């Protein structure tokens, strides 16, 4: 079902930002944030150094379960998908706000995740995406505790699995479909990465494919003339990379991984590629998808025709490995307006944007959701040279706190 036909629902009216700013407990909370840089950075390093490769987030998840317990969250549990959930109970459960960050990184098992310091920079794979968000979850619980803040509604702190790549949002999908929180969440905020510039209220849809071509294989000299899956893959890639993607609505494609072959003098018996297609428009996404499928089909036909004398044909196997829904929370929705107001109160001029994040799922279900950065600066995301600098992190934590408290209310 297209996301756009699911009605968007809101049931709360927020606490005023100016009211919060004049509250002594918020002032205490801000003071705690301002004086806790060393503590937050130490936590940040600790989290980053626990590896969390795709589909293998368990060790980091166990760490979060123990931290949530130490910090006094209640009803702790790790659900069957691997998400770690703990509650900061308010007077009532309504509204129930989820604050989340993702446990997984894009880096495979065995990647060195030890943090190196270069001046004020912390360098390690995953140090910003999403160690920044995970650190903020811990930092905010510590802040709520230190300032002795009690809330009206309840906050569920959730460390999700499977946000990146082939994880395909499996953690947050489970949370909203089968998990104990399904049907109970009033609002959702994902802390993803550093910075304070963006408020993501629109979900970028994407589709991802793994394409595999199979042939008989053979000897490069002795069997020359037989269909070659790598050659066919090359033909397909050349065709796809000629696609003229529109700038508006922004539409992109990427062949991010290719594989195949054993040796220079062996005709390979298989070859594969992973393709990522994205668009702000469902319609453009479908057009691009059709073009890609036709390009693969054409490439196979051409290779088969060129090597027809061998009497052998290539087989193609095309599998969807990712399908993220699109959708958007209206600009005038409470969660978006409050996020803007909280930003401006701290001198931040936010930009509203569209991205593919854990919020895609609640947004596609009509549940108010945004994804925000939690301060600090970073670079080289998804690369081994990824770095993070905590400069300006206090602003991110303060904004996150203000936004969360505006939504659940204080007691
Ligand atoms: Zn991320």
mmCIF file of C-alpha atoms and ligand atoms in Angstrom:
data_model
loop_
_atom_site.group_PDB
_atom_site.id
_atom_site.type_symbol
_atom_site.label_atom_id
_atom_site.label_comp_id
_atom_site.label_asym_id
_atom_site.label_seq_id
_atom_site.Cartn_x
_atom_site.Cartn_y
_atom_site.Cartn_z
ATOM 1 C CA UNK A 1 0.000 0.000 0.000
ATOM 2 C CA UNK A 2 1.510 3.402 -0.861
ATOM 3 C CA UNK A 3 2.419 5.355 2.244
ATOM 4 C CA UNK A 4 0.603 8.468 1.092
ATOM 5 C CA UNK A 5 -2.860 7.000 1.638
ATOM 6 C CA UNK A 6 -2.291 6.163 5.295
ATOM 7 C CA UNK A 7 -3.750 9.055 7.299
ATOM 8 C CA UNK A 8 -1.298 10.973 9.411
ATOM 9 C CA UNK A 9 -2.392 11.036 13.036
ATOM 10 C CA UNK A 10 -1.398 13.184 15.973
ATOM 11 C CA UNK A 11 -2.798 13.048 19.421
ATOM 12 C CA UNK A 12 -0.731 15.318 21.600
ATOM 13 C CA UNK A 13 -0.264 19.014 22.125
ATOM 14 C CA UNK A 14 3.300 19.883 23.022
ATOM 15 C CA UNK A 15 4.732 21.637 26.044
ATOM 16 C CA UNK A 16 5.936 25.115 25.068
ATOM 17 C CA UNK A 17 9.653 25.476 24.406
ATOM 18 C CA UNK A 18 9.794 28.847 26.149
ATOM 19 C CA UNK A 19 8.105 27.314 29.190
ATOM 20 C CA UNK A 20 10.704 24.563 29.271
ATOM 21 C CA UNK A 21 13.578 27.025 28.911
ATOM 22 C CA UNK A 22 12.483 28.947 31.973
ATOM 23 C CA UNK A 23 12.118 25.797 34.097
ATOM 24 C CA UNK A 24 14.888 25.395 36.681
ATOM 25 C CA UNK A 25 15.208 21.656 36.010
ATOM 26 C CA UNK A 26 15.898 22.326 32.334
ATOM 27 C CA UNK A 27 18.513 24.885 33.335
ATOM 28 C CA UNK A 28 20.090 22.226 35.554
ATOM 29 C CA UNK A 29 19.933 19.750 32.696
ATOM 30 C CA UNK A 30 21.682 22.198 30.369
ATOM 31 C CA UNK A 31 24.346 22.846 33.003
ATOM 32 C CA UNK A 32 24.899 19.091 33.308
ATOM 33 C CA UNK A 33 25.280 18.798 29.516
ATOM 34 C CA UNK A 34 27.748 21.706 29.463
ATOM 35 C CA UNK A 35 29.959 20.150 32.127
ATOM 36 C CA UNK A 36 29.831 16.538 30.942
ATOM 37 C CA UNK A 37 31.879 16.658 27.733
ATOM 38 C CA UNK A 38 34.575 14.295 29.039
ATOM 39 C CA UNK A 39 31.983 11.799 30.282
ATOM 40 C CA UNK A 40 30.075 11.881 26.977
ATOM 41 C CA UNK A 41 33.264 11.438 24.952
ATOM 42 C CA UNK A 42 34.398 8.489 27.083
ATOM 43 C CA UNK A 43 31.009 6.825 26.530
ATOM 44 C CA UNK A 44 31.239 7.561 22.815
ATOM 45 C CA UNK A 45 34.616 5.814 22.544
ATOM 46 C CA UNK A 46 33.422 2.849 24.590
ATOM 47 C CA UNK A 47 30.424 2.276 22.309
ATOM 48 C CA UNK A 48 32.413 2.679 19.096
ATOM 49 C CA UNK A 49 34.996 0.119 20.173
ATOM 50 C CA UNK A 50 32.365 -2.628 20.478
ATOM 51 C CA UNK A 51 32.071 -3.982 16.941
ATOM 52 C CA UNK A 52 28.563 -4.067 15.451
ATOM 53 C CA UNK A 53 28.792 -5.448 11.917
ATOM 54 C CA UNK A 54 25.591 -5.900 9.905
ATOM 55 C CA UNK A 55 23.460 -8.712 11.407
ATOM 56 C CA UNK A 56 25.969 -9.072 14.261
ATOM 57 C CA UNK A 57 25.001 -6.313 16.648
ATOM 58 C CA UNK A 58 24.627 -8.648 19.663
ATOM 59 C CA UNK A 59 27.719 -7.611 21.592
ATOM 60 C CA UNK A 60 26.889 -3.916 21.360
ATOM 61 C CA UNK A 61 23.258 -4.739 22.136
ATOM 62 C CA UNK A 62 24.308 -6.507 25.350
ATOM 63 C CA UNK A 63 26.318 -3.454 26.332
ATOM 64 C CA UNK A 64 23.236 -1.264 25.844
ATOM 65 C CA UNK A 65 21.046 -3.596 27.855
ATOM 66 C CA UNK A 66 23.488 -3.351 30.757
ATOM 67 C CA UNK A 67 23.875 0.444 30.436
ATOM 68 C CA UNK A 68 20.088 0.940 30.312
ATOM 69 C CA UNK A 69 19.816 -1.145 33.488
ATOM 70 C CA UNK A 70 22.588 0.781 35.270
ATOM 71 C CA UNK A 71 20.906 4.062 34.372
ATOM 72 C CA UNK A 72 17.613 2.945 35.880
ATOM 73 C CA UNK A 73 15.383 2.361 32.855
ATOM 74 C CA UNK A 74 12.535 -0.047 33.546
ATOM 75 C CA UNK A 75 10.965 -3.021 31.714
ATOM 76 C CA UNK A 76 14.204 -3.660 29.888
ATOM 77 C CA UNK A 77 14.098 -6.174 27.147
ATOM 78 C CA UNK A 78 15.840 -7.204 23.967
ATOM 79 C CA UNK A 79 13.216 -8.221 21.424
ATOM 80 C CA UNK A 80 13.417 -11.206 19.104
ATOM 81 C CA UNK A 81 14.896 -9.090 16.291
ATOM 82 C CA UNK A 82 17.657 -7.773 18.580
ATOM 83 C CA UNK A 83 16.435 -4.248 19.444
ATOM 84 C CA UNK A 84 17.217 -3.156 23.004
ATOM 85 C CA UNK A 85 14.347 -1.345 24.718
ATOM 86 C CA UNK A 86 14.108 0.375 28.095
ATOM 87 C CA UNK A 87 11.502 2.736 29.511
ATOM 88 C CA UNK A 88 11.855 6.071 31.260
ATOM 89 C CA UNK A 89 8.413 5.925 32.839
ATOM 90 C CA UNK A 90 6.331 9.045 33.160
ATOM 91 C CA UNK A 91 3.094 9.625 35.013
ATOM 92 C CA UNK A 92 1.261 7.765 32.247
ATOM 93 C CA UNK A 93 2.203 5.903 29.116
ATOM 94 C CA UNK A 94 0.471 8.421 26.918
ATOM 95 C CA UNK A 95 2.047 9.864 24.902
ATOM 96 C CA UNK A 96 4.691 7.203 24.349
ATOM 97 C CA UNK A 97 7.715 8.686 22.626
ATOM 98 C CA UNK A 98 10.465 6.499 21.178
ATOM 99 C CA UNK A 99 13.989 7.921 21.146
ATOM 100 C CA UNK A 100 16.175 5.657 19.065
ATOM 101 C CA UNK A 101 19.582 5.245 17.472
ATOM 102 C CA UNK A 102 20.935 2.357 15.449
ATOM 103 C CA UNK A 103 23.419 -0.182 16.764
ATOM 104 C CA UNK A 104 24.695 -1.461 13.433
ATOM 105 C CA UNK A 105 27.534 -0.091 11.354
ATOM 106 C CA UNK A 106 28.235 -0.695 7.668
ATOM 107 C CA UNK A 107 31.599 -2.296 8.455
ATOM 108 C CA UNK A 108 32.157 -6.052 8.191
ATOM 109 C CA UNK A 109 33.365 -8.328 10.951
ATOM 110 C CA UNK A 110 37.067 -7.942 11.632
ATOM 111 C CA UNK A 111 37.206 -4.191 10.906
ATOM 112 C CA UNK A 112 39.465 -2.429 13.380
ATOM 113 C CA UNK A 113 37.147 -0.169 15.378
ATOM 114 C CA UNK A 114 39.689 1.095 17.929
ATOM 115 C CA UNK A 115 39.464 4.875 18.248
ATOM 116 C CA UNK A 116 42.466 7.035 17.396
ATOM 117 C CA UNK A 117 42.637 10.607 18.576
ATOM 118 C CA UNK A 118 43.967 13.238 16.203
ATOM 119 C CA UNK A 119 43.769 16.529 18.053
ATOM 120 C CA UNK A 120 40.112 16.989 18.951
ATOM 121 C CA UNK A 121 39.045 14.420 16.379
ATOM 122 C CA UNK A 122 38.107 10.854 17.202
ATOM 123 C CA UNK A 123 38.837 8.554 14.274
ATOM 124 C CA UNK A 124 37.340 5.094 13.770
ATOM 125 C CA UNK A 125 34.898 3.366 11.442
ATOM 126 C CA UNK A 126 31.371 4.029 12.751
ATOM 127 C CA UNK A 127 32.495 6.795 15.135
ATOM 128 C CA UNK A 128 29.729 9.126 13.936
ATOM 129 C CA UNK A 129 27.200 6.863 12.190
ATOM 130 C CA UNK A 130 25.677 5.986 14.495
ATOM 131 C CA UNK A 131 27.854 6.064 17.609
ATOM 132 C CA UNK A 132 26.884 9.732 17.850
ATOM 133 C CA UNK A 133 23.198 8.803 18.135
ATOM 134 C CA UNK A 134 23.858 5.920 20.527
ATOM 135 C CA UNK A 135 25.992 8.150 22.743
ATOM 136 C CA UNK A 136 23.168 10.684 22.829
ATOM 137 C CA UNK A 137 20.701 8.051 24.091
ATOM 138 C CA UNK A 138 22.962 7.380 27.068
ATOM 139 C CA UNK A 139 23.773 11.073 27.513
ATOM 140 C CA UNK A 140 20.097 12.045 27.617
ATOM 141 C CA UNK A 141 19.214 9.416 30.213
ATOM 142 C CA UNK A 142 22.113 10.658 32.357
ATOM 143 C CA UNK A 143 20.891 14.228 31.900
ATOM 144 C CA UNK A 144 17.292 13.372 32.858
ATOM 145 C CA UNK A 145 18.592 11.580 35.949
ATOM 146 C CA UNK A 146 21.045 14.315 36.952
ATOM 147 C CA UNK A 147 18.415 17.056 36.668
ATOM 148 C CA UNK A 148 15.795 14.855 38.378
ATOM 149 C CA UNK A 149 13.317 15.432 35.590
ATOM 150 C CA UNK A 150 10.009 13.608 35.740
ATOM 151 C CA UNK A 151 7.877 13.373 32.633
ATOM 152 C CA UNK A 152 4.128 13.210 32.043
ATOM 153 C CA UNK A 153 4.272 10.779 29.125
ATOM 154 C CA UNK A 154 6.772 7.945 28.789
ATOM 155 C CA UNK A 155 9.978 7.742 26.792
ATOM 156 C CA UNK A 156 11.075 4.398 25.360
ATOM 157 C CA UNK A 157 14.799 4.390 24.656
ATOM 158 C CA UNK A 158 15.497 1.995 21.807
ATOM 159 C CA UNK A 159 18.783 0.870 20.264
ATOM 160 C CA UNK A 160 17.750 -0.643 16.936
ATOM 161 C CA UNK A 161 19.381 -3.270 14.746
ATOM 162 C CA UNK A 162 19.627 -3.384 10.966
ATOM 163 C CA UNK A 163 19.351 0.254 9.895
ATOM 164 C CA UNK A 164 22.158 0.145 7.365
ATOM 165 C CA UNK A 165 22.246 -1.497 3.951
ATOM 166 C CA UNK A 166 20.926 -5.012 3.807
ATOM 167 C CA UNK A 167 19.585 -4.698 7.339
ATOM 168 C CA UNK A 168 16.773 -2.931 5.462
ATOM 169 C CA UNK A 169 15.388 -1.329 8.640
ATOM 170 C CA UNK A 170 14.621 -4.768 10.051
ATOM 171 C CA UNK A 171 14.860 -3.568 13.662
ATOM 172 C CA UNK A 172 12.441 -0.697 13.367
ATOM 173 C CA UNK A 173 10.155 -2.730 11.092
ATOM 174 C CA UNK A 174 9.869 -5.331 13.850
ATOM 175 C CA UNK A 175 9.332 -2.642 16.471
ATOM 176 C CA UNK A 176 6.271 -1.308 14.661
ATOM 177 C CA UNK A 177 4.854 -4.590 13.399
ATOM 178 C CA UNK A 178 5.323 -7.339 15.984
ATOM 179 C CA UNK A 179 7.256 -5.919 18.915
ATOM 180 C CA UNK A 180 5.638 -5.046 22.249
ATOM 181 C CA UNK A 181 5.600 -1.384 21.226
ATOM 182 C CA UNK A 182 3.575 -2.009 18.066
ATOM 183 C CA UNK A 183 0.429 0.099 18.056
ATOM 184 C CA UNK A 184 1.477 2.046 21.159
ATOM 185 C CA UNK A 185 3.947 4.607 19.835
ATOM 186 C CA UNK A 186 2.668 8.182 19.548
ATOM 187 C CA UNK A 187 5.887 9.756 18.217
ATOM 188 C CA UNK A 188 9.283 8.576 17.083
ATOM 189 C CA UNK A 189 12.621 10.372 16.971
ATOM 190 C CA UNK A 190 15.722 8.784 15.510
ATOM 191 C CA UNK A 191 19.121 10.194 16.454
ATOM 192 C CA UNK A 192 21.252 9.481 13.443
ATOM 193 C CA UNK A 193 24.713 10.970 13.146
ATOM 194 C CA UNK A 194 26.150 14.312 14.221
ATOM 195 C CA UNK A 195 25.322 17.880 13.218
ATOM 196 C CA UNK A 196 22.264 19.935 14.039
ATOM 197 C CA UNK A 197 21.448 21.334 10.616
ATOM 198 C CA UNK A 198 18.865 18.861 9.376
ATOM 199 C CA UNK A 199 15.443 17.749 10.459
ATOM 200 C CA UNK A 200 14.480 14.782 8.337
ATOM 201 C CA UNK A 201 10.696 14.602 8.117
ATOM 202 C CA UNK A 202 10.452 13.014 4.683
ATOM 203 C CA UNK A 203 11.340 9.405 4.044
ATOM 204 C CA UNK A 204 13.452 8.659 0.999
ATOM 205 C CA UNK A 205 12.269 5.489 -0.691
ATOM 206 C CA UNK A 206 14.781 3.050 -2.067
ATOM 207 C CA UNK A 207 14.980 -0.334 -3.702
ATOM 208 C CA UNK A 208 18.011 -2.540 -3.704
ATOM 209 C CA UNK A 209 18.787 -5.506 -5.892
ATOM 210 C CA UNK A 210 21.290 -8.327 -6.013
ATOM 211 C CA UNK A 211 21.728 -9.470 -9.594
ATOM 212 C CA UNK A 212 23.496 -12.769 -10.279
ATOM 213 C CA UNK A 213 24.400 -14.157 -13.683
ATOM 214 C CA UNK A 214 25.345 -17.799 -14.166
ATOM 215 C CA UNK A 215 27.095 -19.550 -17.055
ATOM 216 C CA UNK A 216 28.904 -22.850 -17.612
ATOM 217 C CA UNK A 217 32.403 -21.442 -16.972
ATOM 218 C CA UNK A 218 35.498 -22.860 -18.575
ATOM 219 C CA UNK A 219 39.106 -22.325 -19.639
ATOM 220 C CA UNK A 220 39.957 -18.896 -21.031
ATOM 221 C CA UNK A 221 41.740 -20.398 -24.073
ATOM 222 C CA UNK A 222 40.205 -23.832 -24.448
ATOM 223 C CA UNK A 223 36.581 -22.795 -23.990
ATOM 224 C CA UNK A 224 36.718 -19.378 -25.611
ATOM 225 C CA UNK A 225 33.381 -18.531 -27.185
ATOM 226 C CA UNK A 226 31.267 -19.626 -24.237
ATOM 227 C CA UNK A 227 28.968 -17.079 -22.532
ATOM 228 C CA UNK A 228 30.798 -15.063 -19.887
ATOM 229 C CA UNK A 229 28.811 -13.705 -16.877
ATOM 230 C CA UNK A 230 31.405 -11.004 -16.127
ATOM 231 C CA UNK A 231 31.240 -9.732 -19.712
ATOM 232 C CA UNK A 232 27.441 -9.658 -19.514
ATOM 233 C CA UNK A 233 27.560 -7.872 -16.170
ATOM 234 C CA UNK A 234 29.873 -5.287 -17.760
ATOM 235 C CA UNK A 235 27.343 -4.756 -20.549
ATOM 236 C CA UNK A 236 24.568 -4.282 -17.985
ATOM 237 C CA UNK A 237 26.628 -1.844 -15.912
ATOM 238 C CA UNK A 238 27.471 0.230 -18.993
ATOM 239 C CA UNK A 239 23.784 0.495 -19.908
ATOM 240 C CA UNK A 240 22.645 1.356 -16.371
ATOM 241 C CA UNK A 241 25.305 4.015 -15.928
ATOM 242 C CA UNK A 242 23.944 5.826 -19.005
ATOM 243 C CA UNK A 243 20.603 6.444 -17.273
ATOM 244 C CA UNK A 244 19.749 10.152 -17.128
ATOM 245 C CA UNK A 245 18.375 10.444 -13.608
ATOM 246 C CA UNK A 246 16.326 13.614 -13.018
ATOM 247 C CA UNK A 247 17.760 16.232 -10.683
ATOM 248 C CA UNK A 248 14.266 17.090 -9.499
ATOM 249 C CA UNK A 249 12.722 14.957 -8.089
ATOM 250 C CA UNK A 250 16.161 13.826 -7.035
ATOM 251 C CA UNK A 251 16.773 10.296 -8.248
ATOM 252 C CA UNK A 252 19.996 8.331 -7.891
ATOM 253 C CA UNK A 253 21.482 4.942 -8.599
ATOM 254 C CA UNK A 254 24.643 3.186 -7.555
ATOM 255 C CA UNK A 255 26.232 -0.122 -8.343
ATOM 256 C CA UNK A 256 28.017 -0.512 -5.078
ATOM 257 C CA UNK A 257 29.486 -3.983 -5.209
ATOM 258 C CA UNK A 258 30.483 -6.413 -7.923
ATOM 259 C CA UNK A 259 31.802 -9.910 -7.542
ATOM 260 C CA UNK A 260 32.689 -12.897 -9.668
ATOM 261 C CA UNK A 261 35.399 -15.000 -11.186
ATOM 262 C CA UNK A 262 38.213 -17.128 -9.849
ATOM 263 C CA UNK A 263 41.287 -16.356 -11.846
ATOM 264 C CA UNK A 264 42.594 -14.442 -14.839
ATOM 265 C CA UNK A 265 42.599 -17.517 -17.103
ATOM 266 C CA UNK A 266 39.223 -18.934 -16.049
ATOM 267 C CA UNK A 267 35.900 -18.080 -17.691
ATOM 268 C CA UNK A 268 33.793 -17.349 -14.616
ATOM 269 C CA UNK A 269 30.671 -19.381 -13.917
ATOM 270 C CA UNK A 270 28.983 -16.532 -12.060
ATOM 271 C CA UNK A 271 29.072 -12.804 -11.473
ATOM 272 C CA UNK A 272 26.956 -10.540 -9.331
ATOM 273 C CA UNK A 273 26.284 -6.917 -8.516
ATOM 274 C CA UNK A 274 24.359 -5.014 -5.870
ATOM 275 C CA UNK A 275 22.368 -2.029 -7.107
ATOM 276 C CA UNK A 276 20.886 0.773 -5.032
ATOM 277 C CA UNK A 277 18.062 2.871 -6.532
ATOM 278 C CA UNK A 278 16.603 5.904 -4.773
ATOM 279 C CA UNK A 279 14.164 8.647 -5.526
ATOM 280 C CA UNK A 280 12.139 11.307 -3.803
ATOM 281 C CA UNK A 281 9.328 10.190 -6.116
ATOM 282 C CA UNK A 282 7.804 6.706 -6.160
ATOM 283 C CA UNK A 283 7.047 7.223 -9.824
ATOM 284 C CA UNK A 284 10.656 8.032 -10.768
ATOM 285 C CA UNK A 285 11.811 5.112 -8.649
ATOM 286 C CA UNK A 286 9.596 2.758 -10.642
ATOM 287 C CA UNK A 287 10.853 4.210 -13.946
ATOM 288 C CA UNK A 288 14.455 3.738 -12.887
ATOM 289 C CA UNK A 289 13.733 0.223 -11.685
ATOM 290 C CA UNK A 290 12.144 -0.684 -15.015
ATOM 291 C CA UNK A 291 15.128 0.738 -16.890
ATOM 292 C CA UNK A 292 17.552 -1.278 -14.768
ATOM 293 C CA UNK A 293 15.647 -4.534 -15.251
ATOM 294 C CA UNK A 294 15.459 -3.943 -19.009
ATOM 295 C CA UNK A 295 19.206 -3.168 -19.111
ATOM 296 C CA UNK A 296 20.022 -6.473 -17.423
ATOM 297 C CA UNK A 297 17.700 -8.342 -19.720
ATOM 298 C CA UNK A 298 19.265 -6.672 -22.797
ATOM 299 C CA UNK A 299 22.798 -7.402 -21.555
ATOM 300 C CA UNK A 300 22.006 -11.108 -21.137
ATOM 301 C CA UNK A 301 20.389 -11.288 -24.586
ATOM 302 C CA UNK A 302 23.390 -9.542 -26.172
ATOM 303 C CA UNK A 303 25.944 -11.797 -24.477
ATOM 304 C CA UNK A 304 23.945 -14.904 -25.414
ATOM 305 C CA UNK A 305 23.707 -13.694 -29.010
ATOM 306 C CA UNK A 306 27.422 -12.846 -29.249
ATOM 307 C CA UNK A 307 28.375 -16.326 -27.987
ATOM 308 C CA UNK A 308 25.499 -18.180 -29.672
ATOM 309 C CA UNK A 309 27.829 -20.692 -31.337
ATOM 310 C CA UNK A 310 28.672 -22.239 -27.955
ATOM 311 C CA UNK A 311 25.065 -23.329 -27.574
ATOM 312 C CA UNK A 312 25.110 -22.301 -23.913
ATOM 313 C CA UNK A 313 23.075 -19.497 -22.341
ATOM 314 C CA UNK A 314 23.379 -17.298 -19.289
ATOM 315 C CA UNK A 315 20.822 -17.460 -16.514
ATOM 316 C CA UNK A 316 19.945 -14.393 -14.468
ATOM 317 C CA UNK A 317 18.702 -14.344 -10.895
ATOM 318 C CA UNK A 318 17.375 -11.009 -9.689
ATOM 319 C CA UNK A 319 16.576 -10.601 -6.022
ATOM 320 C CA UNK A 320 15.244 -7.585 -4.088
ATOM 321 C CA UNK A 321 17.482 -7.139 -1.037
ATOM 322 C CA UNK A 322 16.052 -3.854 0.155
ATOM 323 C CA UNK A 323 12.769 -2.047 -0.083
ATOM 324 C CA UNK A 324 12.278 1.045 2.011
ATOM 325 C CA UNK A 325 8.990 2.878 1.932
ATOM 326 C CA UNK A 326 8.746 6.598 1.312
ATOM 327 C CA UNK A 327 6.333 9.122 2.788
ATOM 328 C CA UNK A 328 6.393 12.367 4.706
ATOM 329 C CA UNK A 329 5.298 14.010 7.897
ATOM 330 C CA UNK A 330 3.582 17.327 7.075
ATOM 331 C CA UNK A 331 5.665 20.454 7.734
ATOM 332 C CA UNK A 332 3.010 21.776 10.076
ATOM 333 C CA UNK A 333 2.840 18.602 12.177
ATOM 334 C CA UNK A 334 3.528 19.123 15.878
ATOM 335 C CA UNK A 335 6.733 17.077 15.835
ATOM 336 C CA UNK A 336 8.201 19.062 12.933
ATOM 337 C CA UNK A 337 7.122 22.446 14.257
ATOM 338 C CA UNK A 338 8.443 21.598 17.709
ATOM 339 C CA UNK A 339 11.759 20.384 16.285
ATOM 340 C CA UNK A 340 12.101 23.685 14.420
ATOM 341 C CA UNK A 341 11.169 25.696 17.483
ATOM 342 C CA UNK A 342 13.596 23.805 19.723
ATOM 343 C CA UNK A 343 16.341 24.384 17.146
ATOM 344 C CA UNK A 344 15.658 28.112 16.834
ATOM 345 C CA UNK A 345 15.553 28.538 20.597
ATOM 346 C CA UNK A 346 19.177 27.375 20.568
ATOM 347 C CA UNK A 347 20.188 29.578 17.631
ATOM 348 C CA UNK A 348 20.072 26.778 15.075
ATOM 349 C CA UNK A 349 18.433 27.420 11.712
ATOM 350 C CA UNK A 350 17.411 23.956 10.631
ATOM 351 C CA UNK A 351 16.877 22.684 7.111
ATOM 352 C CA UNK A 352 14.013 20.278 6.503
ATOM 353 C CA UNK A 353 15.027 17.368 4.315
ATOM 354 C CA UNK A 354 14.413 13.897 3.029
ATOM 355 C CA UNK A 355 16.567 10.865 3.784
ATOM 356 C CA UNK A 356 16.463 7.136 4.264
ATOM 357 C CA UNK A 357 16.541 6.408 7.997
ATOM 358 C CA UNK A 358 14.809 4.383 10.689
ATOM 359 C CA UNK A 359 12.012 6.996 10.540
ATOM 360 C CA UNK A 360 10.952 5.675 7.112
ATOM 361 C CA UNK A 361 8.912 2.966 8.802
ATOM 362 C CA UNK A 362 6.872 5.063 11.269
ATOM 363 C CA UNK A 363 6.463 7.779 8.622
ATOM 364 C CA UNK A 364 5.071 5.226 6.178
ATOM 365 C CA UNK A 365 2.637 4.136 8.908
ATOM 366 C CA UNK A 366 1.379 7.676 9.502
ATOM 367 C CA UNK A 367 3.136 7.981 12.889
ATOM 368 C CA UNK A 368 4.780 11.383 13.559
ATOM 369 C CA UNK A 369 8.545 10.856 13.227
ATOM 370 C CA UNK A 370 11.715 12.804 12.536
ATOM 371 C CA UNK A 371 15.384 11.976 12.325
ATOM 372 C CA UNK A 372 17.827 14.512 13.724
ATOM 373 C CA UNK A 373 21.551 14.799 14.299
ATOM 374 C CA UNK A 374 22.827 15.119 17.836
ATOM 375 C CA UNK A 375 25.623 17.648 17.439
ATOM 376 C CA UNK A 376 29.334 17.546 16.831
ATOM 377 C CA UNK A 377 30.889 17.409 13.388
ATOM 378 C CA UNK A 378 32.116 14.520 11.299
ATOM 379 C CA UNK A 379 33.361 13.383 7.932
ATOM 380 C CA UNK A 380 34.044 10.323 5.780
ATOM 381 C CA UNK A 381 30.850 8.569 6.819
ATOM 382 C CA UNK A 382 30.737 4.887 5.777
ATOM 383 C CA UNK A 383 34.489 4.926 5.149
ATOM 384 C CA UNK A 384 37.339 3.516 7.208
ATOM 385 C CA UNK A 385 38.627 7.062 7.661
ATOM 386 C CA UNK A 386 35.406 8.195 9.388
ATOM 387 C CA UNK A 387 35.974 10.832 12.077
ATOM 388 C CA UNK A 388 33.967 12.723 14.670
ATOM 389 C CA UNK A 389 34.691 15.917 16.555
ATOM 390 C CA UNK A 390 32.520 16.627 19.612
ATOM 391 C CA UNK A 391 32.731 20.402 19.077
ATOM 392 C CA UNK A 392 29.186 21.763 19.440
ATOM 393 C CA UNK A 393 27.755 18.500 20.755
ATOM 394 C CA UNK A 394 26.065 20.288 23.712
ATOM 395 C CA UNK A 395 23.735 22.041 21.277
ATOM 396 C CA UNK A 396 22.655 18.732 19.791
ATOM 397 C CA UNK A 397 21.979 17.195 23.204
ATOM 398 C CA UNK A 398 20.098 20.271 24.403
ATOM 399 C CA UNK A 399 17.916 20.312 21.319
ATOM 400 C CA UNK A 400 17.169 16.604 21.589
ATOM 401 C CA UNK A 401 16.227 17.052 25.244
ATOM 402 C CA UNK A 402 13.985 20.058 24.565
ATOM 403 C CA UNK A 403 12.213 18.298 21.709
ATOM 404 C CA UNK A 404 11.654 15.105 23.683
ATOM 405 C CA UNK A 405 10.370 16.951 26.743
ATOM 406 C CA UNK A 406 8.111 19.196 24.682
ATOM 407 C CA UNK A 407 6.474 16.058 23.314
ATOM 408 C CA UNK A 408 6.076 14.050 26.515
ATOM 409 C CA UNK A 409 5.679 17.014 28.865
ATOM 410 C CA UNK A 410 7.313 17.487 32.260
ATOM 411 C CA UNK A 411 5.799 16.921 35.621
HETATM 412 ZN ZN1 LIG B 1 23.013 6.025 10.376
#
